[in-house]
Coordinates of C-alpha atoms in Angstrom, one line a residue:
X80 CA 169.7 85.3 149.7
X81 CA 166.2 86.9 150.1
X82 CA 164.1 86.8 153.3
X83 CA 160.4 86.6 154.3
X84 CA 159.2 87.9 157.6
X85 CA 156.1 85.8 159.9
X86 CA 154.7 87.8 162.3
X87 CA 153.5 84.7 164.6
X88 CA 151.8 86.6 167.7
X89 CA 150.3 90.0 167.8
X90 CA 149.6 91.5 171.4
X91 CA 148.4 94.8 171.8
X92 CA 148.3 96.8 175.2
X93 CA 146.9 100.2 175.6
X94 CA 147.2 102.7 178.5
X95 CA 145.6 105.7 177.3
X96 CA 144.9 108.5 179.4
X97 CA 142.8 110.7 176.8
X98 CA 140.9 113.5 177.6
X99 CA 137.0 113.2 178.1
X100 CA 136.2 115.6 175.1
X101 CA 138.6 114.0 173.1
X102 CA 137.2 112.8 169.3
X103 CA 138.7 109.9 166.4
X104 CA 140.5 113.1 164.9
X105 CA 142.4 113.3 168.3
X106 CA 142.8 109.8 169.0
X107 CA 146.4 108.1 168.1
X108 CA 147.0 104.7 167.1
X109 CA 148.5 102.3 164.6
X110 CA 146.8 101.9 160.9
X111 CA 149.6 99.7 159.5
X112 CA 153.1 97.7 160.7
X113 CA 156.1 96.5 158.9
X114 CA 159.3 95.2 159.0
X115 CA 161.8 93.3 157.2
X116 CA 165.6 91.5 157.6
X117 CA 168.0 92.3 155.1
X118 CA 171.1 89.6 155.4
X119 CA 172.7 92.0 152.8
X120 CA 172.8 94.8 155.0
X121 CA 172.6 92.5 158.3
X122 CA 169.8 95.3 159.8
X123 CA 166.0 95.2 160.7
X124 CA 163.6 97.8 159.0
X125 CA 160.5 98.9 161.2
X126 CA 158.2 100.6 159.9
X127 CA 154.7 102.2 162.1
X128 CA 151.6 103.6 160.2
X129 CA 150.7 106.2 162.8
X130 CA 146.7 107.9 162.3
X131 CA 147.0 111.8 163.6
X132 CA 151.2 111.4 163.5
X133 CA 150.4 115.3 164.2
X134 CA 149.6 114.7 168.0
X135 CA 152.5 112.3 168.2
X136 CA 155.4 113.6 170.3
X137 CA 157.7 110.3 170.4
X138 CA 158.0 107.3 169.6
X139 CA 159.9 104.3 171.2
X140 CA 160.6 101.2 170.3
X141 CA 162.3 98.3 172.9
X142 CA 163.4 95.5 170.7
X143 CA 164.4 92.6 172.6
X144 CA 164.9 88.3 172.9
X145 CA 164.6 85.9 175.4
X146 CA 168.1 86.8 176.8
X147 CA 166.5 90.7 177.7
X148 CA 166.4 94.0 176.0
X149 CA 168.9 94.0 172.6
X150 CA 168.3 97.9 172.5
X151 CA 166.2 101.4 172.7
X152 CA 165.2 102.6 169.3
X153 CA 163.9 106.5 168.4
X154 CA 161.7 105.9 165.4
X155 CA 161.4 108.5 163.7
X156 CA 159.3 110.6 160.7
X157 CA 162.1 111.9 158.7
X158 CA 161.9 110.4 155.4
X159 CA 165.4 108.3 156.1
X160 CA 166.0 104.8 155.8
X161 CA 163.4 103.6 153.3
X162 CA 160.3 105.9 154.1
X163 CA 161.0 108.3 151.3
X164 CA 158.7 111.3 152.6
X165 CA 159.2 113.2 156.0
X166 CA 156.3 113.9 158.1
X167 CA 154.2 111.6 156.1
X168 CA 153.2 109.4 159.5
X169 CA 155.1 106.7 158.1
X170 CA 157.8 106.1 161.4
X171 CA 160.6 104.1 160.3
X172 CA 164.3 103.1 161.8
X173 CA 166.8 100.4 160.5
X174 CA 169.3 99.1 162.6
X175 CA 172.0 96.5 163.0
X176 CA 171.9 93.4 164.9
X177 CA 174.6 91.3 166.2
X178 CA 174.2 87.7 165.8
X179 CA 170.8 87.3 164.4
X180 CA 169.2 84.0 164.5
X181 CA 166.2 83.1 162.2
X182 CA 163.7 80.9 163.7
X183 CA 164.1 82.9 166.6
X184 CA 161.4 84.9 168.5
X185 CA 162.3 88.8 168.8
X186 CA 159.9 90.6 170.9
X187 CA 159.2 94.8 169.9
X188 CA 157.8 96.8 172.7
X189 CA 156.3 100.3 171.2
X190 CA 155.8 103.2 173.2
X191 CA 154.1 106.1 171.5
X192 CA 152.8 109.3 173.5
X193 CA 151.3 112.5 173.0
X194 CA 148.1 114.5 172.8
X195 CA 148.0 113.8 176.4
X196 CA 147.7 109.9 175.6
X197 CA 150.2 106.8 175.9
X198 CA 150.2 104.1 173.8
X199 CA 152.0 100.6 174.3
X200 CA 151.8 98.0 171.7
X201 CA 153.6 94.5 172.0
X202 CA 154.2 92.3 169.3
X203 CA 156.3 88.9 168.8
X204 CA 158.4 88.9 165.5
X205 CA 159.9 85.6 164.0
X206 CA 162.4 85.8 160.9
X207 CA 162.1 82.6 158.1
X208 CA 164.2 82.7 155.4
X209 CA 162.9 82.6 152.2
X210 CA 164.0 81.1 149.1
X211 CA 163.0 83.0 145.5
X212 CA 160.5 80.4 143.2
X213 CA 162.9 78.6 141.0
X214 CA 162.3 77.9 137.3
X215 CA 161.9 74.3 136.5
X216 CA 161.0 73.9 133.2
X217 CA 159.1 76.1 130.4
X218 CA 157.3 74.0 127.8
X219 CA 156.5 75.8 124.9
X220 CA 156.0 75.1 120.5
X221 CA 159.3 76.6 118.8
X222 CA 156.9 76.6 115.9
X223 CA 153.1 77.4 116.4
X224 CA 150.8 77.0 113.2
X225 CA 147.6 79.7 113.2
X226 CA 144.1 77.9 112.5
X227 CA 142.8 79.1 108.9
X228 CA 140.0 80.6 110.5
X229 CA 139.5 79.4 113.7
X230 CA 140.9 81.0 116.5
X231 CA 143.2 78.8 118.2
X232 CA 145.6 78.7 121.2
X233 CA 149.1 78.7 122.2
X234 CA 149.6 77.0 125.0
X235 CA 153.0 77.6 127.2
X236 CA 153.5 75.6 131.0
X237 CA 155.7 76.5 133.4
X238 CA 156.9 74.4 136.6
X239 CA 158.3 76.2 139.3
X240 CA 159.7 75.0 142.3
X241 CA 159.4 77.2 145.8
X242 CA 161.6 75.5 148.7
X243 CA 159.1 77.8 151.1
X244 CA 156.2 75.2 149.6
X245 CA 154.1 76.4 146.5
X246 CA 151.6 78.2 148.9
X247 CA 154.1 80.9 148.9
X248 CA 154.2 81.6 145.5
X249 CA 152.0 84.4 144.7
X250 CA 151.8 84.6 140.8
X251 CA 153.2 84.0 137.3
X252 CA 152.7 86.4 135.1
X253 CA 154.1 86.7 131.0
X254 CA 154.9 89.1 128.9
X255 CA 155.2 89.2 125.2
X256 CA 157.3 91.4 123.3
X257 CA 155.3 90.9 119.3
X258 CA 157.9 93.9 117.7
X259 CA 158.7 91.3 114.9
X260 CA 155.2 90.0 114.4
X261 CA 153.1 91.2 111.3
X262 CA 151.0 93.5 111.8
X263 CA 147.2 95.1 109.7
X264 CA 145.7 98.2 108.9
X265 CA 142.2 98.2 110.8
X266 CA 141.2 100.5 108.1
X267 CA 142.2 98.2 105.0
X268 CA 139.8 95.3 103.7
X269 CA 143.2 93.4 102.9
X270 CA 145.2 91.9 105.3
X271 CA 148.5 94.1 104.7
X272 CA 150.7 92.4 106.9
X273 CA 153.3 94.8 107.5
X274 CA 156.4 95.2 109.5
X275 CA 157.2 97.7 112.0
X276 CA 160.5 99.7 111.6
X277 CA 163.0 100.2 114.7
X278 CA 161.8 103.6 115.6
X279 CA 158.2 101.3 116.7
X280 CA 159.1 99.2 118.8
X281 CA 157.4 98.7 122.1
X282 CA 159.4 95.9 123.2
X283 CA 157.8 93.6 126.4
X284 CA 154.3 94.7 127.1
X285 CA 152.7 93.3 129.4
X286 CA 148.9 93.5 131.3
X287 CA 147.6 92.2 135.1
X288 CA 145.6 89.6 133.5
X289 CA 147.9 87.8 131.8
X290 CA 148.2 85.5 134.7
X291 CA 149.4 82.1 134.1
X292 CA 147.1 79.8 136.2
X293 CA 147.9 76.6 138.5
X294 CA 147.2 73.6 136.1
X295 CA 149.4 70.4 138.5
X296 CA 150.6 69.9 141.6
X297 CA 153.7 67.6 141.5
X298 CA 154.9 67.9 145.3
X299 CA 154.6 69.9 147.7
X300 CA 157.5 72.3 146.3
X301 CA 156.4 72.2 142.8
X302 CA 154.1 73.0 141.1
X303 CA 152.9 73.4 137.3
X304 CA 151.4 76.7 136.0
X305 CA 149.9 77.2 132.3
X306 CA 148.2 79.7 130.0
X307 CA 146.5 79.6 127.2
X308 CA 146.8 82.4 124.3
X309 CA 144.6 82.9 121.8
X310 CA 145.4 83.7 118.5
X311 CA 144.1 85.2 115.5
X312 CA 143.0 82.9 112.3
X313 CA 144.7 83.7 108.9
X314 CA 141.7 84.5 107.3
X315 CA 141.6 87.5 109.4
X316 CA 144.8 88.7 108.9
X317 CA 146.6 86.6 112.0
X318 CA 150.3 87.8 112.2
X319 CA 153.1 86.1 111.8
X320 CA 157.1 86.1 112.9
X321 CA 158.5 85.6 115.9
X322 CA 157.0 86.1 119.0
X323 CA 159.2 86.4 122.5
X324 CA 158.1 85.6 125.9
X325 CA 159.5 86.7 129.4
X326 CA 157.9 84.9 132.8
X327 CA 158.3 86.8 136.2
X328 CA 157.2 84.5 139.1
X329 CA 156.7 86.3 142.6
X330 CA 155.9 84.8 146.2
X331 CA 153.9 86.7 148.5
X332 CA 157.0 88.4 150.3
X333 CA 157.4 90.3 146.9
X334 CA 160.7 89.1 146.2
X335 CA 160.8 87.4 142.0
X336 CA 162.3 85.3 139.4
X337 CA 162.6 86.1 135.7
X338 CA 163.4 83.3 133.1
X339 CA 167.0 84.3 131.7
X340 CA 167.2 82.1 128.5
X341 CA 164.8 84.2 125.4
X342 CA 161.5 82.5 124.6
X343 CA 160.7 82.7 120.9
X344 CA 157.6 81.1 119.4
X345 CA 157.2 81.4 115.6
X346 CA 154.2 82.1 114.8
X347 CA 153.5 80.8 111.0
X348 CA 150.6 81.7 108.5
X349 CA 149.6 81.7 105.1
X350 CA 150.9 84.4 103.3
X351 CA 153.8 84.1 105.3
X352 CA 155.5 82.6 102.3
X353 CA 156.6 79.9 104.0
X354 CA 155.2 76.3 103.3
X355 CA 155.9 73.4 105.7
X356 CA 154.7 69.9 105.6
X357 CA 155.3 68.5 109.0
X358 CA 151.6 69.8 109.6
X359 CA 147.9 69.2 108.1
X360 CA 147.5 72.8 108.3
X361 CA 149.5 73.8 105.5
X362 CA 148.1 71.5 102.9
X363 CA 148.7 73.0 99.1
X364 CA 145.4 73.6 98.8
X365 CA 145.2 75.7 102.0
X366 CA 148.4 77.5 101.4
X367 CA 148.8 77.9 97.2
X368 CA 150.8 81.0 97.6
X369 CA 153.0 79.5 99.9
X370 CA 153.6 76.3 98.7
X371 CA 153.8 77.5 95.0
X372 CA 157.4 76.2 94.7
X373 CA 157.0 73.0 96.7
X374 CA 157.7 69.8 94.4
X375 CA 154.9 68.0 96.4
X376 CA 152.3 70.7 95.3
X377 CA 153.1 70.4 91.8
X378 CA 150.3 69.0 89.3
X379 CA 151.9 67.2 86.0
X380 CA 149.2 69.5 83.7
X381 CA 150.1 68.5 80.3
X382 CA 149.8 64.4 79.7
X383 CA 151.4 64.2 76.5
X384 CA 154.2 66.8 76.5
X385 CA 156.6 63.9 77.5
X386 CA 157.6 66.5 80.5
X387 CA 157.8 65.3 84.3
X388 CA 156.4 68.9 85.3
X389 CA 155.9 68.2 88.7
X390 CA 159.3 66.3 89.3
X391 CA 157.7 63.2 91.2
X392 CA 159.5 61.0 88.6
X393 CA 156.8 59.9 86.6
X394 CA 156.2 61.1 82.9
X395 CA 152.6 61.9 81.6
X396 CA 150.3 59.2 81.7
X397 CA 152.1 57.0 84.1
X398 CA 152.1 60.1 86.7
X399 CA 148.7 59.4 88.8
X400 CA 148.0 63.5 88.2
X401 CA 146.9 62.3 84.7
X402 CA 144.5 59.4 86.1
X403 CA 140.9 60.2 83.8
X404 CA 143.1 62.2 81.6
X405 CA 141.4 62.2 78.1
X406 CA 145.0 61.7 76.9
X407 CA 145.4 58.4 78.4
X408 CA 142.5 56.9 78.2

């Protein structure tokens, strides 16, 4: 189980007494703040972003609930406990908690001094727990046919579901591992279509903009996202093979999903030397090479040899190839 923390209510109080020839390089305070619940580990994380740490001489940290104080934490700048560098300003503790409640409000008191100067900050932390983006559904052609020479695109939807509500999920992002996919020489007129050996491989690639975008809402915890892949004609030199596809979906705590089953598209082409009829696209006249040994793309050429040559059953003049034949006229 994965968690999610809303800080609800940020006070801050500051008593500082700092000296009247004191400057911003002198001055300490808090840049950044974080903190997290970890169910596996049942401990918080705190984390302070302290500006001129140098001047700092302690930092303490009341943690506490309605019922009173809970304890008195040391936070400290020695790279432990997820804050990988020491002295970095970066003040971090982790710390068990007996019978922690989410939904409940936890109140931090910190009290940082030195440099002659006192800082109190007070902030009001409530725990949700989060639930990781499920995946639904992905929608996708087993078989995608490339345009003769038009680009086209490939067109893959997700639906997720997030029990946090879908303004929690942050993105969707693909990636596309195109190993097995033809390939061509940029500096070749012909379209060389070759195949890359094991030693190649790259294996998922993938690129920030290949963002899958929101394309439905179906409720409030779902939600369908889509993209849209172009891809290269056959005329100039589109590959072909299979293609596989990963989807990583992340919500705005940072915690993701990955699809487990293998997404594989594949990608056909002429030249590809395989002819299918089940589309428009590979019509005998688009694909000759292909479809050389398909019955249907057989022609009876000679009307008086007494020879079905293109197997369809009929014999020379009574084939409809040999309609205007001078044969059988």
């Amino acid at each position: 189980m994965n968690h999610k923390i809303l800080i609800i209510f940020m006070l801050f109080f500051y008593n500082c007494d700092i000296p009247l020839n004191s400057s911003d390089s002198q001055i300490i305070y808090i840049e950044s703040f974080r903190t997290n619940y970890s169910l596996e580990s049942d401990s918080i994380y705190i984390e302070l972003k302290i500006i001129n740490y140098n001047k700092v001489t302690s930092i303490t940290s009341l943690f506490s609930d309605d019922g009173g104080l809970i304890d008195t934490l040391n936070i400290n700048d020695l790279g432990l406990d997820g804050d990988i560098i020491p002295n970095d300003g970066l003040y971090s503790i982790k710390f068990s908690l007996n019978n922690f409640q989410y939904g409940k409000n936890y109140y931090l008191e910190n009290i940082i001094s030195g440099n002659d100067q006192l800082l109190i900050e007070n902030r009001i932390i409530n725990f949700e727990e989060n639930f990781i983006p499920e995946i639904i559904k992905i929608e996708y052609p087993s078989i995608f046919y490339l345009g003769i020479s038009n680009w086209d695109t490939l067109d893959i939807n997700i639906t997720i579901m997030d029990r946090n509500g879908i303004e929690d999920i942050d993105h969707a992002l693909y990636l596309i591992n195109s190993d097995f996919l033809t390939k061509d020489y940029s500096y070749t007129e012909e379209c060389d279509h070759y195949v890359l050996s094991p030693e190649e491989y790259l294996g998922y690639q993938t690129d920030p903009s290949w963002i899958l975008q929101p394309d439905s809402v179906l409720n409030d915890s779902t939600i369908v996202y889509k993209t849209s892949i172009p891809t290269r004609p056959s005329n100039d030199c589109g590959g072909y093979g299979p293609v596989l596809f990963k989807f990583i979906i992340q919500d705005k705590v940072g915690e993701s999903i990955q699809n487990n089953d293998e997404i594989v598209v594949e990608i056909l082409s002429c030249g590809d030397s395989t002819c299918s009829e089940e589309s428009p696209y590979y019509e005998c006249s688009q694909c000759p090479d292909d479809c050389i040994e398909n019955i249907n793309c057989l022609e009876e050429s000679d009307c008086s040899n007494n020879i079905d040559e293109d197997g369809d059953g009929n014999i020379d003049c009574d084939d409809p190839d040999c309609i205007g034949d001078i044969f059988c006229e």
